[in-house]
Amino acid sequence: MSQKSFVWFCLLPLVVVTTAFFLLPMGRLVVAGAEGPHGLAGYLAILTEPRYRATLINTVLLAAATTIVTLIVATIAGMFLQRHRFPGRSVLIAMLTFPLAFPGVVVGFMIILLAGRQGLIGDLSNRLLGEKLVFAYSIYGLFLGYLYFSIPRVILTIMAAVQKLDVSLEEAARSLGAGPWAVQRDVVLPALAPAFVASGAIAFATAMGAFGTAFTLATNIDVLPMLIYTEFTLAANFATSAALSVGLGLITWLILALARSFSGSAVAAAG
Amino acid sequence: MSTDSHGVSVRIDGCGKTFADGTRALDPATLDIARGETLVLLGPSGCGKTTMLRIIAGLELPDPGGKVLFDGKDVTSVPIERRNIGMVFQSYALFPNMTVADNIGYGLKIRGVARDERAARVAELVALTNITGLENRRIDQLSGGQRQRVALARAVAIRPGILLLDEPLTALDAALRDRLRSELNRLLRALGITTIYVTHDQAEAMELGDRIVVMRKGGIAQIGTPREIYFAPRNRFVAEFVGAANIVEAPMEKGELILPGGRLPVGGETTAANATVMIRPESIRVVEPGAGSLAGVIDTVSFIGDRQRLVVSGASAKPLNVDAANTIQAKAGDRIGLTVPPEALRILPSED
Ligand SMILES: Nc1ncnc2c1ncn2[C@@H]1O[C@H](COP(=O)(O)OP(=O)(O)OP(=O)(O)O)[C@@H](O)[C@H]1O
Ligand SMILES: [Mg+2]
């Protein structure tokens, strides 16, 4: 067997798996999206139909906000945790990364325990302000749930990146007169850029497709995965749900590609 | 060329360093460095050179009681960013997200220097350090020697009062190291900045240093000019670390060392049961067999080019290293005589 055919032979399982579990269902999905009463125009409905469009915008905004806030929180926390040694540090890290294994349902449940009608925040605000604060079922509750979901993932990536930072770069900047803020701006953040892109992409994609949390909270606001679910199971509207699914994938991919190309130059420069 | 002398004098007063894990990296040391002087910290790995440098830089706080003074002012608690020092790191620590020009101009930008003035200063330094044409390169597009020059240019761009260099040439190959060493020497003289230079290479220390501080296990073994350190080492460690040295241990009678190959006059009238004496290989002269004060047999001859190194046994208890002119006809097994002028011998305290 020649070198080349050997490589092809090794690739065969990959080809089979890709075809069976990825290409075929995807192809079927794309076709199904165009099998509704409006044909291919069914895809256009995602953008033209007001309810779909509003849901799409909601979802993208929510995912973007989740990504940005997650990155900020995780960067500050990850930097602090990686750079300082204090009693209780490992317990804190364990607590922060504990939710990694939780499915969205559990996260949604915890948000209800926190900010639901019988929740902790409601009790507290009732006692202090005489008014029950309930936001578990609003977009804020959903946002909080998504944060809870994505922070552990991002924090670990950032901590690993902080550990690999070259401390002498920061010392060099300081020797040249840079104060703490300037060091962060000119040295630390550029060096962390690749980690931001990688973990930000995961946070964004996860938030775009998250379903369990939204389902548990049964919010009055719709996100795309919820919409797909209702169209599919309740309305039995296969074509629309297929079109929405393909749209969800495409839009997520497009936004990530854009983000990558924007930060691409920064990442390349940070080498 | 910027000939403006803006060096400050430095005093390190009882500065020791014990790290959090209990490692005693530096015994309390006191040291004065004059304005414009180049002081070299020389010593084997782990002796505390970097620690001393980082204390002066303000990257490390000395143990309580230690003080660092610049021009007489106590700066012990002043952070590095306000000490106005230039620093060159062993790894160069150039910013990978900036061009060469941006690296060099970074300190000026932080100081709020206007763009035009900054560009002028950067151009001046680019010319001074011979890196013209590389201004817009990224750091990963530079060779090791070029990086070293950029690091130096960046450090002196801010007109620092003190320049601190931690083994700046160690990462380079030998030929480049030699060339950059003399270039660095010329530059330091031209700039007139107070310079503290860390190295474990004695040739570098000799060429660059006005004075050398030889360090050993966190302590200062000797401070002196290169000549003092070389010709008058205070102890066996300094003698062996700086240059090549034969250490001869033998009884002494009326100013003469009693050796297996003969009696070697040291000068004076001292008598001792056991004396330790240093003889530099190049101070031993090879003469006809029978002549000279010592007799021996050549073990090996290594031709080095500018001279040849003979290993001679029988003269002393341990074989002696002798540097002979490269024209002498010598081969292993030859019997020879040796003479050493008494002033080239150095009696060392017999501790250790
Ligand atoms: N942060 C630290 N914590 C604990 N010990 C340290 C620390 N930094 C240095 N040391 C120890 O202090 C001693 C002196 O270290 P230092 O870096 O000053 O040596 P050096 O003379 O610069 O050596 P080299 O030539 O290898 O760079 C060493 O034994 C080292 O292990
Ligand atoms: Mg060192």
XYZ file of C-alpha atoms and ligand atoms in Angstrom:
655
model
C 0.000 0.000 0.000
C 1.482 3.338 -0.984
C 1.863 6.221 1.442
C -0.981 8.084 -0.222
C -3.517 5.289 -0.278
C -2.649 4.537 3.341
C -3.606 8.085 4.301
C -6.871 7.718 2.392
C -7.510 4.428 4.106
C -7.106 6.111 7.506
C -9.416 8.917 6.459
C -12.163 6.519 5.456
C -13.825 6.254 8.908
C -13.851 10.048 9.115
C -15.518 10.283 5.716
C -18.135 7.735 6.676
C -18.930 9.420 9.984
C -19.024 12.866 8.439
C -21.358 11.698 5.720
C -23.662 9.680 7.931
C -24.025 12.005 10.864
C -23.259 15.384 9.425
C -23.663 15.817 5.689
C -26.792 13.713 5.174
C -28.902 15.187 8.000
C -27.665 18.675 7.141
C -28.581 18.182 3.518
C -31.975 16.844 4.524
C -32.477 19.838 6.809
C -31.634 22.296 4.075
C -34.015 20.546 1.698
C -36.774 20.355 4.318
C -36.471 24.099 4.857
C -37.532 24.656 1.244
C -40.412 22.139 1.299
C -42.986 24.407 2.908
C -45.907 26.045 1.060
C -43.687 28.970 0.086
C -40.770 26.841 -1.137
C -37.388 28.522 -0.944
C -39.081 31.728 0.182
C -39.593 29.926 3.489
C -35.986 30.839 4.235
C -36.689 34.481 3.578
C -39.453 34.365 6.185
C -36.810 34.308 8.913
C -36.002 37.872 7.968
C -39.347 39.169 6.725
C -41.877 37.692 9.164
C -41.896 40.207 12.121
C -42.154 37.566 14.844
C -39.235 35.552 13.484
C -37.172 38.641 12.891
C -37.744 39.942 16.428
C -36.767 36.572 17.841
C -33.637 36.494 15.731
C -32.586 39.961 16.864
C -33.357 39.066 20.491
C -31.240 35.962 20.284
C -28.266 37.659 18.660
C -28.351 40.568 21.121
C -28.670 38.222 24.076
C -25.794 36.044 22.857
C -23.618 39.080 22.143
C -24.310 40.618 25.554
C -23.622 37.272 27.212
C -20.311 36.946 25.355
C -19.122 40.445 26.201
C -20.074 40.330 29.871
C -18.704 36.804 30.220
C -15.372 37.874 28.734
C -15.124 40.864 31.073
C -16.047 38.914 34.196
C -13.952 35.871 33.282
C -10.895 37.961 32.375
C -10.872 39.860 35.642
C -11.588 36.737 37.699
C -9.224 34.502 35.706
C -6.362 37.001 35.913
C -6.846 37.422 39.646
C -7.154 33.705 40.335
C -4.111 32.821 38.238
C -1.878 35.531 39.679
C -2.704 35.379 43.384
C -2.299 32.690 45.983
C -4.649 32.967 48.940
C -6.439 30.591 51.287
C -9.634 29.280 49.738
C -8.371 29.878 46.188
C -8.847 26.304 45.032
C -12.311 26.183 46.612
C -13.248 29.346 44.738
C -11.970 27.934 41.446
C -13.886 24.733 42.057
C -17.064 26.703 42.778
C -16.675 28.858 39.680
C -16.137 25.883 37.412
C -18.666 23.618 39.134
C -21.554 24.547 36.773
C -19.549 23.148 33.824
C -21.425 19.864 34.021
C -24.894 21.362 34.559
C -27.383 21.081 31.736
C -29.391 24.183 30.852
C -32.381 22.819 32.765
C -30.469 22.864 36.044
C -29.176 26.352 35.343
C -32.727 27.518 34.659
C -33.859 25.884 37.886
C -31.147 27.728 39.826
C -32.195 31.034 38.290
C -35.758 30.379 39.468
C -34.454 29.597 42.966
C -32.567 32.878 42.858
C -34.906 35.313 41.150
C -38.217 33.455 40.818
C -41.492 34.134 42.604
C -40.313 32.285 45.734
C -36.686 33.227 45.071
C -33.939 34.521 47.306
C -33.803 37.973 45.740
C -37.571 38.327 45.952
C -37.542 37.467 49.663
C -34.721 39.850 50.361
C -36.165 42.776 48.431
C -39.557 42.105 49.994
C -38.094 42.415 53.441
C -35.943 45.454 52.648
C -38.069 47.413 50.168
C -41.479 45.923 50.725
C -41.585 44.922 47.071
C -40.973 41.534 45.559
C -38.296 41.623 42.860
C -38.891 38.853 40.324
C -36.971 38.725 37.064
C -36.303 35.024 36.495
C -38.850 34.847 33.685
C -37.722 37.989 31.881
C -34.823 38.466 29.509
C -32.684 39.372 32.531
C -33.250 35.988 34.077
C -32.305 34.357 30.809
C -29.228 36.560 30.530
C -28.165 35.621 34.049
C -28.631 31.952 33.252
C -26.516 32.229 30.108
C -23.780 33.991 32.076
C -23.831 31.268 34.651
C -23.546 28.767 31.858
C -20.669 30.326 29.937
C -18.443 31.888 32.621
C -16.955 28.568 33.803
C -15.998 27.599 30.246
C -14.363 30.928 29.485
C -12.646 31.316 32.856
C -10.657 28.122 32.387
C -9.419 29.179 28.939
C -8.434 32.621 30.213
C -6.631 31.193 33.237
C -4.584 28.934 30.985
C -3.733 31.913 28.750
C -2.784 34.117 31.715
C -0.467 31.418 32.987
C 1.366 31.491 29.662
C 1.824 35.282 29.684
C 5.461 36.405 29.659
C 5.860 38.343 32.903
C 9.030 40.027 31.659
C 6.930 41.826 29.011
C 4.924 43.463 31.768
C 8.097 44.293 33.664
C 9.609 45.806 30.534
C 6.552 48.008 30.029
C 6.715 49.126 33.644
C 10.415 49.921 33.377
C 9.513 52.201 30.478
C 7.091 54.090 32.696
C 3.793 52.309 32.053
C 1.385 52.300 35.004
C -0.956 49.385 35.766
C -3.651 50.460 33.267
C -1.206 51.069 30.450
C 0.389 47.663 31.062
C -3.020 45.999 30.765
C -3.909 47.940 27.628
C -0.611 47.641 25.777
C 0.758 44.287 26.894
C -1.660 41.982 28.700
C -4.842 42.395 26.657
C -3.108 42.100 23.254
C -1.390 38.935 24.454
C -4.721 37.504 25.599
C -6.496 38.345 22.312
C -6.269 34.802 20.877
C -7.829 33.407 24.052
C -10.605 36.020 23.865
C -11.427 35.048 20.295
C -11.412 31.319 21.020
C -13.404 31.384 24.249
C -15.663 34.222 23.051
C -16.632 32.160 20.009
C -17.603 29.226 22.192
C -19.591 31.442 24.559
C -21.411 33.105 21.653
C -22.265 29.892 19.826
C -23.418 28.257 23.048
C -25.648 31.196 23.887
C -27.124 31.246 20.357
C -28.126 27.602 20.611
C -28.956 27.305 24.310
C -32.321 25.752 24.843
C -32.617 24.125 28.261
C -32.441 27.331 30.250
C -34.979 29.136 28.087
C -37.271 26.120 28.190
C -37.122 25.813 31.992
C -37.710 29.491 32.555
C -40.592 29.388 30.050
C -39.938 33.041 29.457
C -42.264 35.455 27.804
C -39.487 36.350 25.381
C -38.615 33.997 22.585
C -35.166 32.899 21.536
C -34.501 31.064 18.291
C -34.056 27.549 19.734
C -37.361 27.953 21.602
C -39.056 29.129 18.425
C -37.728 26.124 16.542
C -39.037 23.867 19.279
C -42.536 25.346 19.261
C -42.758 25.345 15.463
C -41.593 21.750 15.400
C -43.529 20.079 18.232
C -46.556 22.284 18.730
C -47.273 23.605 15.262
C -45.780 20.605 13.449
C -44.402 23.146 11.033
C -41.436 21.108 9.797
C -40.431 23.349 6.931
C -40.280 26.504 9.040
C -38.405 24.842 11.878
C -35.908 23.395 9.413
C -35.444 26.806 7.782
C -34.988 28.421 11.200
C -32.422 25.780 12.175
C -30.368 26.353 9.058
C -30.687 30.104 9.631
C -29.492 29.774 13.216
C -26.400 27.862 12.110
C -25.633 30.223 9.237
C -26.020 33.425 11.229
C -23.903 32.142 14.102
C -21.221 31.060 11.680
C -21.335 34.407 9.872
C -21.021 36.500 13.037
C -18.132 34.359 14.318
C -16.369 34.643 10.959
C -16.776 38.418 11.064
C -15.473 38.604 14.640
C -12.506 36.461 13.698
C -11.552 38.567 10.720
C -11.845 41.769 12.788
C -9.684 40.456 15.580
C -7.541 38.521 13.121
C -5.045 41.316 12.634
C -4.752 41.829 16.377
C -4.231 38.128 16.950
C -1.639 37.835 14.213
C 0.251 40.777 15.648
C 0.156 39.320 19.130
C 1.721 36.199 17.589
C 24.706 61.058 18.883
C 23.276 61.757 22.295
C 26.234 62.615 24.438
C 24.111 64.219 27.138
C 25.281 62.622 30.335
C 22.254 62.002 32.519
C 23.464 59.253 34.798
C 22.672 59.173 38.485
C 24.766 57.716 41.273
C 23.449 54.622 42.997
C 23.910 53.409 46.537
C 22.732 50.037 47.740
C 22.669 50.066 51.504
C 22.435 46.771 53.371
C 20.162 45.184 50.786
C 19.519 41.496 51.317
C 16.783 39.356 49.852
C 14.955 36.410 51.327
C 12.158 35.101 49.129
C 8.755 34.100 50.449
C 9.701 30.422 50.322
C 12.671 31.078 52.605
C 15.367 31.099 49.899
C 18.165 33.452 50.903
C 19.119 34.815 47.467
C 21.242 37.742 48.625
C 23.104 38.507 51.839
C 22.857 42.149 52.946
C 25.195 44.016 50.625
C 26.389 47.606 50.450
C 27.632 49.018 47.185
C 28.319 52.451 45.707
C 28.132 53.094 41.990
C 29.399 56.413 40.697
C 27.575 58.534 38.149
C 28.397 57.307 34.648
C 30.239 54.237 35.882
C 29.775 50.789 34.358
C 29.602 48.197 37.091
C 29.536 44.511 36.229
C 27.976 41.884 38.477
C 29.873 38.685 37.743
C 29.297 35.268 39.213
C 28.179 31.711 38.577
C 24.538 30.777 38.048
C 22.305 31.232 41.054
C 24.635 33.556 42.980
C 22.081 36.365 43.196
C 23.065 38.677 40.319
C 19.577 39.016 38.897
C 18.161 39.481 42.378
C 20.530 42.396 43.019
C 19.639 43.931 39.648
C 15.921 43.596 40.307
C 16.281 45.273 43.686
C 17.983 48.239 42.003
C 15.282 48.267 39.309
C 12.476 48.220 41.842
C 11.061 44.900 40.715
C 11.990 43.325 44.016
C 11.797 44.840 47.491
C 14.905 44.316 49.656
C 14.500 42.702 53.069
C 13.589 45.223 55.810
C 16.509 47.513 56.608
C 17.832 47.564 53.059
C 17.763 50.824 51.142
C 18.340 51.863 47.540
C 19.413 55.457 46.906
C 19.593 57.301 43.577
C 21.676 60.489 43.801
C 21.329 60.272 47.569
C 17.522 60.073 47.490
C 15.869 57.025 49.012
C 13.891 55.280 46.249
C 13.350 51.961 48.042
C 9.576 52.299 47.963
C 9.334 53.997 44.554
C 7.861 51.576 41.982
C 9.887 50.757 38.878
C 7.679 52.832 36.569
C 8.739 56.003 38.391
C 12.451 55.242 38.791
C 13.393 56.291 35.250
C 15.592 53.300 34.568
C 16.287 51.524 31.293
C 16.255 47.767 31.428
C 17.391 45.098 28.977
C 16.127 41.636 29.796
C 17.891 38.401 28.978
C 14.922 37.352 26.827
C 14.708 40.975 25.496
C 10.983 41.104 26.342
C 10.124 43.028 23.170
C 6.416 43.689 22.639
C 5.232 41.244 19.951
C 2.169 43.339 19.126
C 4.233 46.381 18.115
C 6.680 47.183 15.347
C 10.345 47.861 15.995
C 9.754 51.609 15.906
C 6.766 51.357 18.270
C 8.815 49.271 20.664
C 11.601 51.846 20.738
C 9.161 54.726 21.084
C 6.953 53.092 23.707
C 8.520 54.739 26.751
C 8.306 58.158 25.066
C 4.670 57.593 24.149
C 3.873 56.717 27.763
C 5.603 59.946 28.783
C 3.368 61.888 26.427
C 6.127 62.999 24.067
C 4.659 64.490 20.868
C 4.626 62.319 17.771
C 7.223 64.326 15.789
C 9.680 64.471 18.623
C 9.185 60.801 19.256
C 9.841 59.907 15.627
C 13.015 61.986 15.672
C 14.305 60.279 18.800
C 13.446 56.831 17.419
C 15.299 57.629 14.198
C 18.300 58.750 16.219
C 18.375 55.489 18.167
C 17.794 53.352 15.105
C 20.906 54.922 13.589
C 22.871 54.622 16.817
C 22.169 50.919 17.191
C 22.615 50.077 13.483
C 19.143 48.789 12.758
C 18.214 51.199 9.969
C 15.623 49.686 7.642
C 14.015 47.465 10.243
C 11.721 50.123 11.743
C 8.481 48.638 10.444
C 9.272 44.991 11.013
C 7.447 42.914 13.536
C 9.554 41.466 16.333
C 9.226 37.885 15.106
C 10.831 38.970 11.844
C 14.120 39.888 13.556
C 17.259 37.868 14.232
C 18.615 37.446 17.755
C 21.257 40.135 17.315
C 18.715 42.566 15.889
C 16.382 41.931 18.801
C 19.205 42.674 21.191
C 19.784 46.040 19.508
C 16.082 46.914 19.583
C 15.920 46.055 23.284
C 18.887 48.323 23.948
C 17.462 51.149 21.838
C 14.125 50.882 23.637
C 15.813 51.012 27.036
C 17.933 54.105 26.315
C 15.223 55.965 24.356
C 13.767 57.383 27.571
C 17.157 58.851 28.606
C 17.263 56.769 31.776
C 19.407 57.660 34.766
C 20.568 54.070 35.044
C 20.802 51.317 32.481
C 20.343 47.788 33.800
C 21.304 44.847 31.609
C 20.728 41.222 32.578
C 22.965 38.944 30.517
C 22.046 40.747 27.281
C 24.416 38.724 25.096
C 24.000 35.240 26.549
C 21.356 34.177 24.023
C 23.623 34.892 21.038
C 26.246 32.753 19.331
C 29.899 33.307 20.175
C 30.997 35.320 17.128
C 28.029 37.679 17.345
C 28.540 37.995 21.075
C 32.120 39.203 20.571
C 31.085 41.758 17.987
C 28.140 43.084 19.959
C 30.250 43.242 23.093
C 32.631 45.802 21.647
C 29.747 47.648 20.012
C 27.974 47.772 23.367
C 31.149 49.009 25.007
C 31.449 51.902 22.549
C 27.782 52.754 23.025
C 27.877 52.741 26.813
C 30.927 55.015 26.804
C 29.211 57.373 24.374
C 25.983 57.525 26.365
C 27.636 58.040 29.736
C 24.724 56.497 31.605
C 25.358 54.753 34.893
C 25.264 51.098 33.878
C 24.873 47.901 35.836
C 25.619 44.857 33.761
C 24.969 41.282 34.841
C 26.940 38.447 33.298
C 28.555 35.134 34.091
C 31.095 35.592 31.294
C 34.397 36.943 32.628
C 35.603 38.175 29.230
C 32.479 40.333 28.976
C 33.012 41.590 32.513
C 36.650 42.528 31.813
C 35.932 44.426 28.622
C 32.851 46.329 29.774
C 33.381 46.959 33.453
C 34.960 49.995 35.074
C 34.635 47.875 38.169
C 33.601 44.278 38.673
C 31.676 42.840 41.584
C 32.417 39.130 41.829
C 29.555 37.372 43.560
C 29.319 33.985 45.139
C 26.358 32.255 46.792
C 24.493 35.471 47.527
C 27.536 37.323 48.833
C 30.130 39.693 47.390
C 33.483 37.933 46.998
C 35.435 40.938 45.741
C 34.955 44.390 44.240
C 37.623 45.961 42.070
C 38.773 47.094 38.654
C 39.286 44.336 36.074
C 43.052 44.513 36.686
C 42.689 44.241 40.444
C 40.335 41.311 40.122
C 42.616 39.562 37.661
C 46.027 40.200 39.180
C 45.128 40.477 42.828
C 42.208 38.129 43.537
C 41.383 38.154 47.197
C 40.603 34.474 47.454
C 40.725 31.206 45.639
C 37.162 31.479 44.303
C 37.849 34.788 42.550
C 41.203 33.556 41.251
C 39.647 30.489 39.673
C 36.459 32.143 38.416
C 38.175 35.034 36.655
C 40.595 33.789 34.032
C 42.618 30.590 34.187
C 44.645 29.982 37.318
C 47.007 27.367 38.745
C 46.403 27.011 42.457
C 49.469 25.565 44.137
C 49.409 24.349 47.728
C 52.824 23.694 49.238
C 54.984 24.401 52.301
C 56.978 27.630 52.217
C 60.432 28.234 53.651
C 62.076 31.620 53.867
C 60.061 33.012 50.973
C 60.468 29.959 48.763
C 57.799 27.412 47.857
C 59.006 23.854 48.240
C 57.727 21.997 45.184
C 58.478 18.537 43.752
C 60.178 20.182 40.762
C 62.292 22.624 42.738
C 62.152 25.709 44.931
C 60.129 28.655 43.662
C 60.997 32.116 45.055
C 57.899 34.034 46.110
C 59.698 37.035 47.620
C 59.930 37.986 51.281
C 61.068 35.778 54.127
C 57.828 34.041 55.081
C 57.816 30.498 56.350
C 54.578 28.522 56.499
C 53.564 24.880 56.822
C 51.075 25.255 53.997
C 50.674 28.181 51.611
C 48.153 28.631 48.804
C 49.561 30.447 45.784
C 47.995 31.453 42.489
C 50.034 31.399 39.274
C 48.441 32.593 36.006
C 49.384 30.274 33.099
C 50.682 33.163 30.968
C 53.113 34.329 33.664
C 55.095 31.069 33.578
C 58.076 31.106 31.173
C 59.419 28.000 29.481
C 63.235 27.693 29.523
C 65.902 25.085 28.713
C 65.874 21.915 30.854
C 68.059 22.464 33.892
C 67.650 26.231 33.756
C 64.848 27.963 35.689
C 63.675 27.262 39.185
C 61.371 24.345 38.386
C 61.810 21.226 36.285
C 58.980 19.283 34.701
C 57.802 17.119 31.816
C 55.274 18.160 29.190
C 52.126 16.019 29.346
C 50.103 17.540 26.548
C 50.375 20.396 24.075
C 47.241 22.148 22.779
C 47.781 24.574 19.942
C 45.167 27.352 20.301
C 46.399 29.646 17.546
C 47.582 32.784 19.260
C 49.397 30.672 21.864
C 49.776 27.097 22.994
C 48.650 25.606 26.259
C 51.070 23.110 27.844
C 50.184 20.848 30.711
C 53.372 20.211 32.697
C 53.662 17.540 35.358
C 56.386 16.941 37.899
C 56.923 20.603 38.685
C 54.134 20.863 41.215
C 51.997 18.300 43.018
C 49.235 18.859 40.496
C 49.959 19.409 36.767
C 50.548 23.061 35.886
C 48.883 24.857 32.991
C 51.427 26.923 31.080
C 50.684 29.318 28.230
C 53.650 29.414 25.890
C 54.297 31.432 22.737
C 52.959 29.707 19.630
C 56.455 29.576 18.107
C 58.054 27.344 20.745
C 58.840 23.805 19.562
C 57.381 21.602 22.266
C 55.954 18.131 22.307
C 54.639 15.715 24.898
C 57.399 14.005 26.851
C 59.911 16.885 26.561
C 61.721 17.850 29.742
C 61.654 21.589 30.328
C 62.548 24.195 32.904
C 60.105 26.820 34.182
C 60.573 30.254 35.705
C 57.974 32.478 37.321
C 58.729 36.085 38.257
C 57.975 36.493 41.989
C 55.657 39.466 41.348
C 53.392 37.221 39.235
C 52.716 34.958 42.220
C 49.805 35.747 44.472
C 49.543 34.273 47.947
C 45.923 33.539 48.823
C 44.402 33.064 52.255
C 44.293 29.309 52.767
C 40.614 29.090 53.739
C 37.848 27.268 51.803
N 11.032 34.270 43.089
C 11.925 33.467 43.706
N 11.537 32.687 44.736
C 12.410 31.887 45.368
N 13.713 31.801 45.080
C 14.181 32.550 44.081
C 13.320 33.431 43.326
N 14.063 34.055 42.396
C 15.309 33.586 42.539
N 15.408 32.690 43.545
C 16.621 31.992 44.028
O 17.562 32.967 44.414
C 18.869 32.589 44.049
C 19.514 33.685 43.229
O 18.800 33.817 42.026
P 19.228 34.832 40.893
O 18.183 34.760 39.840
O 19.498 36.165 41.490
O 20.571 34.180 40.377
P 21.527 34.655 39.180
O 22.826 34.962 39.772
O 20.862 35.717 38.385
O 21.635 33.304 38.348
P 21.677 33.101 36.742
O 23.055 33.410 36.298
O 21.366 31.637 36.601
O 20.622 33.989 36.139
C 18.742 31.276 43.317
O 19.075 30.251 44.207
C 17.292 31.204 42.935
O 16.849 29.879 42.914
Mg 20.029 35.795 36.391
